[in-house]
Short mmCIF file of C-alpha atoms in Angstrom, two decimals:
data_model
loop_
_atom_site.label_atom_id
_atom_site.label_comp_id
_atom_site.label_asym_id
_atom_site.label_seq_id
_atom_site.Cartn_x
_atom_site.Cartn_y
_atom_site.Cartn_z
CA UNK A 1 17.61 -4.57 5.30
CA UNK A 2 18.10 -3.67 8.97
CA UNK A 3 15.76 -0.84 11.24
CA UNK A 4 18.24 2.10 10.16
CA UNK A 5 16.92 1.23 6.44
CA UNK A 6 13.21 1.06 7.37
CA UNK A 7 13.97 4.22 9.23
CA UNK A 8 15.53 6.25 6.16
CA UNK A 9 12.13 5.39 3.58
CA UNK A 10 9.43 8.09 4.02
CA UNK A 11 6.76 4.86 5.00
CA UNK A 12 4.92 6.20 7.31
CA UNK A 13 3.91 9.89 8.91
CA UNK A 14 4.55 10.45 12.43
CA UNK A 15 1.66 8.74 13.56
CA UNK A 16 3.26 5.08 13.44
CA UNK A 17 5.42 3.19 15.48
CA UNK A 18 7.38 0.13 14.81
CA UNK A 19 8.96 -2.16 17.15
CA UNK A 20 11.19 -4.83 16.02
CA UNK A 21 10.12 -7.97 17.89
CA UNK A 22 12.24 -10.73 16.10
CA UNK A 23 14.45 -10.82 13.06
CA UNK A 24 15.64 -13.27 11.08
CA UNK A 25 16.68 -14.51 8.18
CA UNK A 26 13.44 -14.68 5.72
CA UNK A 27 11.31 -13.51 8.10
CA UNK A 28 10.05 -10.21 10.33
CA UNK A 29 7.94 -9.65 13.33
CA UNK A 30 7.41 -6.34 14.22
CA UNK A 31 4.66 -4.79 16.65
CA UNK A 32 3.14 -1.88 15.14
CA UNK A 33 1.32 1.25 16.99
CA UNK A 34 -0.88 3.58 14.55
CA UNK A 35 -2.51 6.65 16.39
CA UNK A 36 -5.79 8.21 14.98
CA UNK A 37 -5.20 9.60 11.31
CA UNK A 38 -2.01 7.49 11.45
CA UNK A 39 -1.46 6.05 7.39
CA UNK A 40 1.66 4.63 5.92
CA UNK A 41 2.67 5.58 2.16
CA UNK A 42 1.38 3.22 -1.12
CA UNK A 43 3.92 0.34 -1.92
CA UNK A 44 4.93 -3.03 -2.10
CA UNK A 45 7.51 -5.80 -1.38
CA UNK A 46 8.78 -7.98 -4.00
CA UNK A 47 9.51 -10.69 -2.27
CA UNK A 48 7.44 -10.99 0.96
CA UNK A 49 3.81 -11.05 1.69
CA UNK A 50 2.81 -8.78 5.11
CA UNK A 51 0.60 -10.75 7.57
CA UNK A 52 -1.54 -8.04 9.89
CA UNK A 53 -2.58 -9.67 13.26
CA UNK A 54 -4.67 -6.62 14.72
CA UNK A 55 -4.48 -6.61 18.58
CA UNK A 56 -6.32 -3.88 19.32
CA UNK A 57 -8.74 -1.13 17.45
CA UNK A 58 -9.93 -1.49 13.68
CA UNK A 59 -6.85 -1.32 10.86
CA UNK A 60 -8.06 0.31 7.74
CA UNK A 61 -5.97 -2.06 4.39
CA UNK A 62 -6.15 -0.26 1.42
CA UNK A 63 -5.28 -2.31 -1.54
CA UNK A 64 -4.53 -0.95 -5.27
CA UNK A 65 -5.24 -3.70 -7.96
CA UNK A 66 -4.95 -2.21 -11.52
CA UNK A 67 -6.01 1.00 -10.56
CA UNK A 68 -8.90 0.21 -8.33
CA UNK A 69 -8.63 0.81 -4.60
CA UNK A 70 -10.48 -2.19 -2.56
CA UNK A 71 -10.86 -0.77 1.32
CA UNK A 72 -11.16 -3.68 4.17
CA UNK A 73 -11.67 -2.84 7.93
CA UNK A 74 -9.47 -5.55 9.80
CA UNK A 75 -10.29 -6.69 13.37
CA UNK A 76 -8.59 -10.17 13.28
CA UNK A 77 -5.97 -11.43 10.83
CA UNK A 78 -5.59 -10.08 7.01
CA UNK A 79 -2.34 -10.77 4.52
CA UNK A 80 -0.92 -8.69 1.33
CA UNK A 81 0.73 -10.77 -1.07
CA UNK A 82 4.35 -10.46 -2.61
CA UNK A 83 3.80 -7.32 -5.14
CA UNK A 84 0.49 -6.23 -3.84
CA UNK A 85 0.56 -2.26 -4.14
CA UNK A 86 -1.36 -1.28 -0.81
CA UNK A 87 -1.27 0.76 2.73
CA UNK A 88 -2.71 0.92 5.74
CA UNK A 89 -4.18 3.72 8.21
CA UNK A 90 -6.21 4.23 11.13
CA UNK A 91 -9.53 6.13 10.33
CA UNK A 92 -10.68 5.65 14.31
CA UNK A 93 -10.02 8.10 17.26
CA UNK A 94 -8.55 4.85 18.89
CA UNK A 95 -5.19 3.57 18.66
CA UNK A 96 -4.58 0.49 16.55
CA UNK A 97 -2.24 -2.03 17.11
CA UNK A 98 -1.24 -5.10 15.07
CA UNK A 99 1.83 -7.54 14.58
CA UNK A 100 2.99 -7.91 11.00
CA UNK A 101 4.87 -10.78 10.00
CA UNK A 102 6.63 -10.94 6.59
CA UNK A 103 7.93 -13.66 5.58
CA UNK A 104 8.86 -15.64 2.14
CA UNK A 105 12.48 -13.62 1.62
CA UNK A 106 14.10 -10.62 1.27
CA UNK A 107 12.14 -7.65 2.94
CA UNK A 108 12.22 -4.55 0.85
CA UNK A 109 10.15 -1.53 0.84
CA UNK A 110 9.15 -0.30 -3.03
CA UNK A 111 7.42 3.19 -2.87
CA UNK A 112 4.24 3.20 -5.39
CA UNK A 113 4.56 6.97 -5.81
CA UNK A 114 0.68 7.00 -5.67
CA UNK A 115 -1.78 10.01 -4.24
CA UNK A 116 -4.06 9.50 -1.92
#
């Protein structure tokens, strides 16, 4: 998957930035930017767990386990495994941003198709 594919899935509103910082084979680093009320869509990747290293502000990870929605406010570090359905937003006035690694294989993006 390379940035034009990223760019073609509906992941995010307007609100969030990505910035490839290194790619390569089996893993991902990018630097992401979410302004207030900034949320990406519900899904999952099959093969590779998303690492959030927050940098600045408070990142809002929103995780769907049969059905249930658990909420955590991240400040530091926080990981999604392989297959987890989940999101992320910014409920602050402040801009958030964090590094996300994935790593572990093949990065895909697998829409959940849930509402929020």
């Amino acid at each position: 998957m390379d940035d034009k594919d990223i760019l073609d899935i509906p992941l995010a509103n307007g609100k969030v930035q990505y910035k490839t910082l290194l790619r390569e084979e089996g893993c991902t680093i990018l630097q992401t930017t979410v302004q207030a009320g900034g949320e990406t869509q519900w899904h999952h990747h099959t093969n590779v767990s998303d690492r959030f290293l927050v940098v600045r502000g408070v990142l809002t990870v929103e995780l769907n386990i049969d059905g249930h929605v658990q909420s955590t406010k991240v400040r530091d570090f926080y990981s999604v495994d392989p297959g987890t359905v989940h999101h992320v937003k910014n409920e602050s006035n402040d801009e958030v941003v964090y590094i996300m690694v994935q790593a572990g294989g093949e990065p895909d993006i697998v829409l959940a198709g849930l509402s929020r």
